[in-house]
PDB file of C-alpha atoms in Angstrom:
ATOM      1  CA  UNK S   1     -11.511  -1.023  13.264  1.00  0.00           C
ATOM      2  CA  UNK S   2      -8.517   1.308  12.785  1.00  0.00           C
ATOM      3  CA  UNK S   3      -6.978   2.720   9.593  1.00  0.00           C
ATOM      4  CA  UNK S   4      -3.256   2.769   8.877  1.00  0.00           C
ATOM      5  CA  UNK S   5      -2.382   5.058   5.913  1.00  0.00           C
ATOM      6  CA  UNK S   6       0.812   4.785   3.878  1.00  0.00           C
ATOM      7  CA  UNK S   7       1.361   7.541   1.318  1.00  0.00           C
ATOM      8  CA  UNK S   8       3.432   7.623  -1.851  1.00  0.00           C
ATOM      9  CA  UNK S   9       7.177   8.271  -1.825  1.00  0.00           C
ATOM     10  CA  UNK S  10       7.308  11.965  -2.558  1.00  0.00           C
ATOM     11  CA  UNK S  11       6.985  14.547   0.258  1.00  0.00           C
ATOM     12  CA  UNK S  12       4.259  16.075  -1.917  1.00  0.00           C
ATOM     13  CA  UNK S  13       2.061  13.179  -0.754  1.00  0.00           C
ATOM     14  CA  UNK S  14       1.978  14.542   2.832  1.00  0.00           C
ATOM     15  CA  UNK S  15      -0.900  17.015   2.205  1.00  0.00           C
ATOM     16  CA  UNK S  16      -2.770  14.481   0.042  1.00  0.00           C
ATOM     17  CA  UNK S  17      -2.620  11.680   2.658  1.00  0.00           C
ATOM     18  CA  UNK S  18      -3.733  14.072   5.394  1.00  0.00           C
ATOM     19  CA  UNK S  19      -6.734  15.029   3.238  1.00  0.00           C
ATOM     20  CA  UNK S  20      -7.525  11.362   2.656  1.00  0.00           C
ATOM     21  CA  UNK S  21      -7.329  10.830   6.432  1.00  0.00           C
ATOM     22  CA  UNK S  22      -9.767  13.698   7.044  1.00  0.00           C
ATOM     23  CA  UNK S  23     -12.238  12.203   4.543  1.00  0.00           C
ATOM     24  CA  UNK S  24     -12.056   8.692   6.002  1.00  0.00           C
ATOM     25  CA  UNK S  25     -11.596   9.446   9.718  1.00  0.00           C
ATOM     26  CA  UNK S  26     -15.272   9.163  10.616  1.00  0.00           C
ATOM     27  CA  UNK S  27     -15.365   5.550   9.469  1.00  0.00           C
ATOM     28  CA  UNK S  28     -12.668   4.307  11.873  1.00  0.00           C
ATOM     29  CA  UNK S  29     -11.921   4.274  15.610  1.00  0.00           C
ATOM     30  CA  UNK S  30      -8.437   5.680  15.003  1.00  0.00           C
ATOM     31  CA  UNK S  31      -6.392   6.726  11.987  1.00  0.00           C
ATOM     32  CA  UNK S  32      -2.636   6.689  11.749  1.00  0.00           C
ATOM     33  CA  UNK S  33      -0.435   8.062   8.974  1.00  0.00           C
ATOM     34  CA  UNK S  34       3.112   6.794   8.421  1.00  0.00           C
ATOM     35  CA  UNK S  35       5.308   9.819   7.765  1.00  0.00           C
ATOM     36  CA  UNK S  36       8.477   8.705   6.011  1.00  0.00           C
ATOM     37  CA  UNK S  37      11.826   9.635   7.542  1.00  0.00           C
ATOM     38  CA  UNK S  38      13.336  10.646   4.230  1.00  0.00           C
ATOM     39  CA  UNK S  39      10.781  13.454   3.864  1.00  0.00           C
ATOM     40  CA  UNK S  40      12.715  15.397   6.516  1.00  0.00           C
ATOM     41  CA  UNK S  41      16.089  15.362   4.703  1.00  0.00           C
ATOM     42  CA  UNK S  42      15.224  14.836   1.029  1.00  0.00           C
ATOM     43  CA  UNK S  43      17.156  11.577   0.904  1.00  0.00           C
ATOM     44  CA  UNK S  44      16.184   8.330  -0.811  1.00  0.00           C
ATOM     45  CA  UNK S  45      13.663   6.184   1.110  1.00  0.00           C
ATOM     46  CA  UNK S  46      15.211   3.531   3.376  1.00  0.00           C
ATOM     47  CA  UNK S  47      12.804   0.636   2.735  1.00  0.00           C
ATOM     48  CA  UNK S  48      13.988  -1.547   5.646  1.00  0.00           C
ATOM     49  CA  UNK S  49      13.705   1.352   8.083  1.00  0.00           C
ATOM     50  CA  UNK S  50      10.192   2.154   6.877  1.00  0.00           C
ATOM     51  CA  UNK S  51       9.157  -1.522   7.078  1.00  0.00           C
ATOM     52  CA  UNK S  52      10.355  -1.504  10.722  1.00  0.00           C
ATOM     53  CA  UNK S  53       8.401   1.706  11.384  1.00  0.00           C
ATOM     54  CA  UNK S  54       5.318   0.214   9.719  1.00  0.00           C
ATOM     55  CA  UNK S  55       5.559  -2.899  11.903  1.00  0.00           C
ATOM     56  CA  UNK S  56       5.905  -0.754  15.066  1.00  0.00           C
ATOM     57  CA  UNK S  57       2.869   1.330  14.092  1.00  0.00           C
ATOM     58  CA  UNK S  58       0.823  -1.760  13.267  1.00  0.00           C
ATOM     59  CA  UNK S  59       1.731  -3.348  16.625  1.00  0.00           C
ATOM     60  CA  UNK S  60      -0.111  -0.467  18.357  1.00  0.00           C
ATOM     61  CA  UNK S  61      -3.358  -1.384  16.594  1.00  0.00           C
ATOM     62  CA  UNK S  62      -5.714  -4.330  17.086  1.00  0.00           C
ATOM     63  CA  UNK S  63      -7.924  -4.715  14.025  1.00  0.00           C
ATOM     64  CA  UNK S  64      -6.954  -2.415  11.156  1.00  0.00           C
ATOM     65  CA  UNK S  65      -7.198  -1.711   7.469  1.00  0.00           C
ATOM     66  CA  UNK S  66      -4.104  -0.640   5.489  1.00  0.00           C
ATOM     67  CA  UNK S  67      -4.647   2.104   2.884  1.00  0.00           C
ATOM     68  CA  UNK S  68      -1.504   2.335   0.747  1.00  0.00           C
ATOM     69  CA  UNK S  69      -0.415   4.304  -2.305  1.00  0.00           C
ATOM     70  CA  UNK S  70       2.632   3.604  -4.551  1.00  0.00           C
ATOM     71  CA  UNK S  71       5.666   2.970  -2.369  1.00  0.00           C
ATOM     72  CA  UNK S  72       3.313   2.374   0.572  1.00  0.00           C
ATOM     73  CA  UNK S  73       2.059  -0.651  -1.405  1.00  0.00           C
ATOM     74  CA  UNK S  74       5.578  -2.062  -1.607  1.00  0.00           C
ATOM     75  CA  UNK S  75       6.073  -1.501   2.143  1.00  0.00           C
ATOM     76  CA  UNK S  76       2.734  -3.239   2.862  1.00  0.00           C
ATOM     77  CA  UNK S  77       3.593  -6.225   0.652  1.00  0.00           C
ATOM     78  CA  UNK S  78       7.101  -6.596   2.031  1.00  0.00           C
ATOM     79  CA  UNK S  79       5.978  -6.262   5.678  1.00  0.00           C
ATOM     80  CA  UNK S  80       3.054  -8.632   5.176  1.00  0.00           C
ATOM     81  CA  UNK S  81       5.124 -11.252   3.432  1.00  0.00           C
ATOM     82  CA  UNK S  82       7.568 -11.131   6.340  1.00  0.00           C
ATOM     83  CA  UNK S  83       4.619 -11.463   8.745  1.00  0.00           C
ATOM     84  CA  UNK S  84       5.418  -8.081  10.340  1.00  0.00           C
ATOM     85  CA  UNK S  85       1.867  -6.723   9.863  1.00  0.00           C
ATOM     86  CA  UNK S  86      -1.502  -8.402  10.150  1.00  0.00           C
ATOM     87  CA  UNK S  87      -4.243  -6.150   8.689  1.00  0.00           C
ATOM     88  CA  UNK S  88      -7.836  -7.323   8.307  1.00  0.00           C
ATOM     89  CA  UNK S  89      -8.178  -5.680   4.876  1.00  0.00           C
ATOM     90  CA  UNK S  90      -6.022  -3.785   2.424  1.00  0.00           C
ATOM     91  CA  UNK S  91      -6.733  -0.980  -0.051  1.00  0.00           C
ATOM     92  CA  UNK S  92      -4.062  -0.385  -2.724  1.00  0.00           C
ATOM     93  CA  UNK S  93      -4.318   2.885  -4.647  1.00  0.00           C
ATOM     94  CA  UNK S  94      -2.167   3.167  -7.749  1.00  0.00           C
ATOM     95  CA  UNK S  95      -0.351  -0.156  -7.910  1.00  0.00           C
ATOM     96  CA  UNK S  96       3.073   0.753  -9.409  1.00  0.00           C
ATOM     97  CA  UNK S  97       3.744  -2.513 -11.263  1.00  0.00           C
ATOM     98  CA  UNK S  98       6.342  -1.076 -13.638  1.00  0.00           C
ATOM     99  CA  UNK S  99       8.363   0.290 -10.686  1.00  0.00           C
ATOM    100  CA  UNK S 100       8.179  -3.018  -8.918  1.00  0.00           C
ATOM    101  CA  UNK S 101       9.294  -4.896 -12.009  1.00  0.00           C
ATOM    102  CA  UNK S 102      12.231  -2.549 -12.489  1.00  0.00           C
ATOM    103  CA  UNK S 103      13.470  -3.579  -9.023  1.00  0.00           C
ATOM    104  CA  UNK S 104      12.172  -7.108  -8.681  1.00  0.00           C
ATOM    105  CA  UNK S 105      11.324  -9.966 -11.011  1.00  0.00           C
ATOM    106  CA  UNK S 106       7.653 -10.516 -11.812  1.00  0.00           C
ATOM    107  CA  UNK S 107       7.890 -13.792  -9.827  1.00  0.00           C
ATOM    108  CA  UNK S 108       9.024 -11.903  -6.706  1.00  0.00           C
ATOM    109  CA  UNK S 109       6.088  -9.530  -6.975  1.00  0.00           C
ATOM    110  CA  UNK S 110       3.758 -12.463  -7.497  1.00  0.00           C
ATOM    111  CA  UNK S 111       5.134 -14.166  -4.385  1.00  0.00           C
ATOM    112  CA  UNK S 112       4.480 -11.086  -2.267  1.00  0.00           C
ATOM    113  CA  UNK S 113       0.971 -10.767  -3.669  1.00  0.00           C
ATOM    114  CA  UNK S 114       0.231 -14.457  -3.275  1.00  0.00           C
ATOM    115  CA  UNK S 115       1.151 -14.238   0.424  1.00  0.00           C
ATOM    116  CA  UNK S 116      -1.891 -11.994   1.018  1.00  0.00           C
ATOM    117  CA  UNK S 117      -4.587 -13.853   2.936  1.00  0.00           C
ATOM    118  CA  UNK S 118      -6.919 -10.881   3.479  1.00  0.00           C
ATOM    119  CA  UNK S 119      -9.371  -9.073   1.221  1.00  0.00           C
ATOM    120  CA  UNK S 120      -7.642  -6.543  -1.083  1.00  0.00           C
ATOM    121  CA  UNK S 121      -9.153  -3.735  -3.044  1.00  0.00           C
ATOM    122  CA  UNK S 122      -7.063  -2.395  -5.962  1.00  0.00           C
ATOM    123  CA  UNK S 123      -8.048   1.083  -7.117  1.00  0.00           C
ATOM    124  CA  UNK S 124      -6.283   1.977 -10.350  1.00  0.00           C
ATOM    125  CA  UNK S 125      -6.373   4.830 -12.816  1.00  0.00           C
ATOM    126  CA  UNK S 126      -7.174   3.754 -16.329  1.00  0.00           C
ATOM    127  CA  UNK S 127      -4.031   5.387 -17.676  1.00  0.00           C
ATOM    128  CA  UNK S 128      -1.667   5.315 -14.714  1.00  0.00           C
ATOM    129  CA  UNK S 129       1.893   5.588 -16.239  1.00  0.00           C
ATOM    130  CA  UNK S 130       3.258   2.975 -13.761  1.00  0.00           C
ATOM    131  CA  UNK S 131       0.482   0.441 -14.464  1.00  0.00           C
ATOM    132  CA  UNK S 132      -2.739   1.024 -16.358  1.00  0.00           C
ATOM    133  CA  UNK S 133      -5.932  -0.629 -15.180  1.00  0.00           C
ATOM    134  CA  UNK S 134      -5.829  -3.216 -17.995  1.00  0.00           C
ATOM    135  CA  UNK S 135      -2.150  -4.020 -17.166  1.00  0.00           C
ATOM    136  CA  UNK S 136      -3.063  -4.532 -13.518  1.00  0.00           C
ATOM    137  CA  UNK S 137      -5.945  -6.867 -14.308  1.00  0.00           C
ATOM    138  CA  UNK S 138      -3.787  -8.861 -16.675  1.00  0.00           C
ATOM    139  CA  UNK S 139      -0.998  -9.151 -14.108  1.00  0.00           C
ATOM    140  CA  UNK S 140      -3.334 -10.151 -11.274  1.00  0.00           C
ATOM    141  CA  UNK S 141      -4.758 -12.894 -13.481  1.00  0.00           C
ATOM    142  CA  UNK S 142      -1.291 -14.555 -13.441  1.00  0.00           C
ATOM    143  CA  UNK S 143      -1.244 -14.763  -9.623  1.00  0.00           C
ATOM    144  CA  UNK S 144      -3.039 -17.121  -7.289  1.00  0.00           C
ATOM    145  CA  UNK S 145      -4.441 -14.171  -5.381  1.00  0.00           C
ATOM    146  CA  UNK S 146      -8.191 -14.817  -5.086  1.00  0.00           C
ATOM    147  CA  UNK S 147      -9.722 -12.570  -2.452  1.00  0.00           C
ATOM    148  CA  UNK S 148      -9.492  -9.228  -4.283  1.00  0.00           C
ATOM    149  CA  UNK S 149     -11.509  -6.744  -6.255  1.00  0.00           C
ATOM    150  CA  UNK S 150     -10.401  -4.125  -8.721  1.00  0.00           C
ATOM    151  CA  UNK S 151     -11.855  -0.717  -9.362  1.00  0.00           C
ATOM    152  CA  UNK S 152     -10.977   1.483 -12.329  1.00  0.00           C
ATOM    153  CA  UNK S 153     -11.187   5.274 -12.257  1.00  0.00           C
TER     154      UNK S 153
END
């Protein structure tokens, strides 16, 4: 099994995701980090471009797990709901519900989550400013997503 890692939006996540990769590398055949294009020029992220890059990276892998943080979660959900990626499992770290709801309706977020047909692990900080653990649990209870677990830290 391979690991595809999608960091958060900020270029400050580069060092963090590389450290995560180092810690998890021994568990997987290969590991791949998606480095976002906007990190090079300090622009705003181009979501469609990054979804295309994600799809291209995923196409090089056979069986893989997606590990995604923050904006990487959005990219994963969007690509999966468009059937552009086909991971075996997904790990979401820091689900940014409030950011999603600022851009999309809760129904749109639910539709993307409900499309998931693979096991999902949500790892959430108790007091994450973009979605606390209790807020995440409450929101997930409104979806039809069944094959998931949550972990609070």
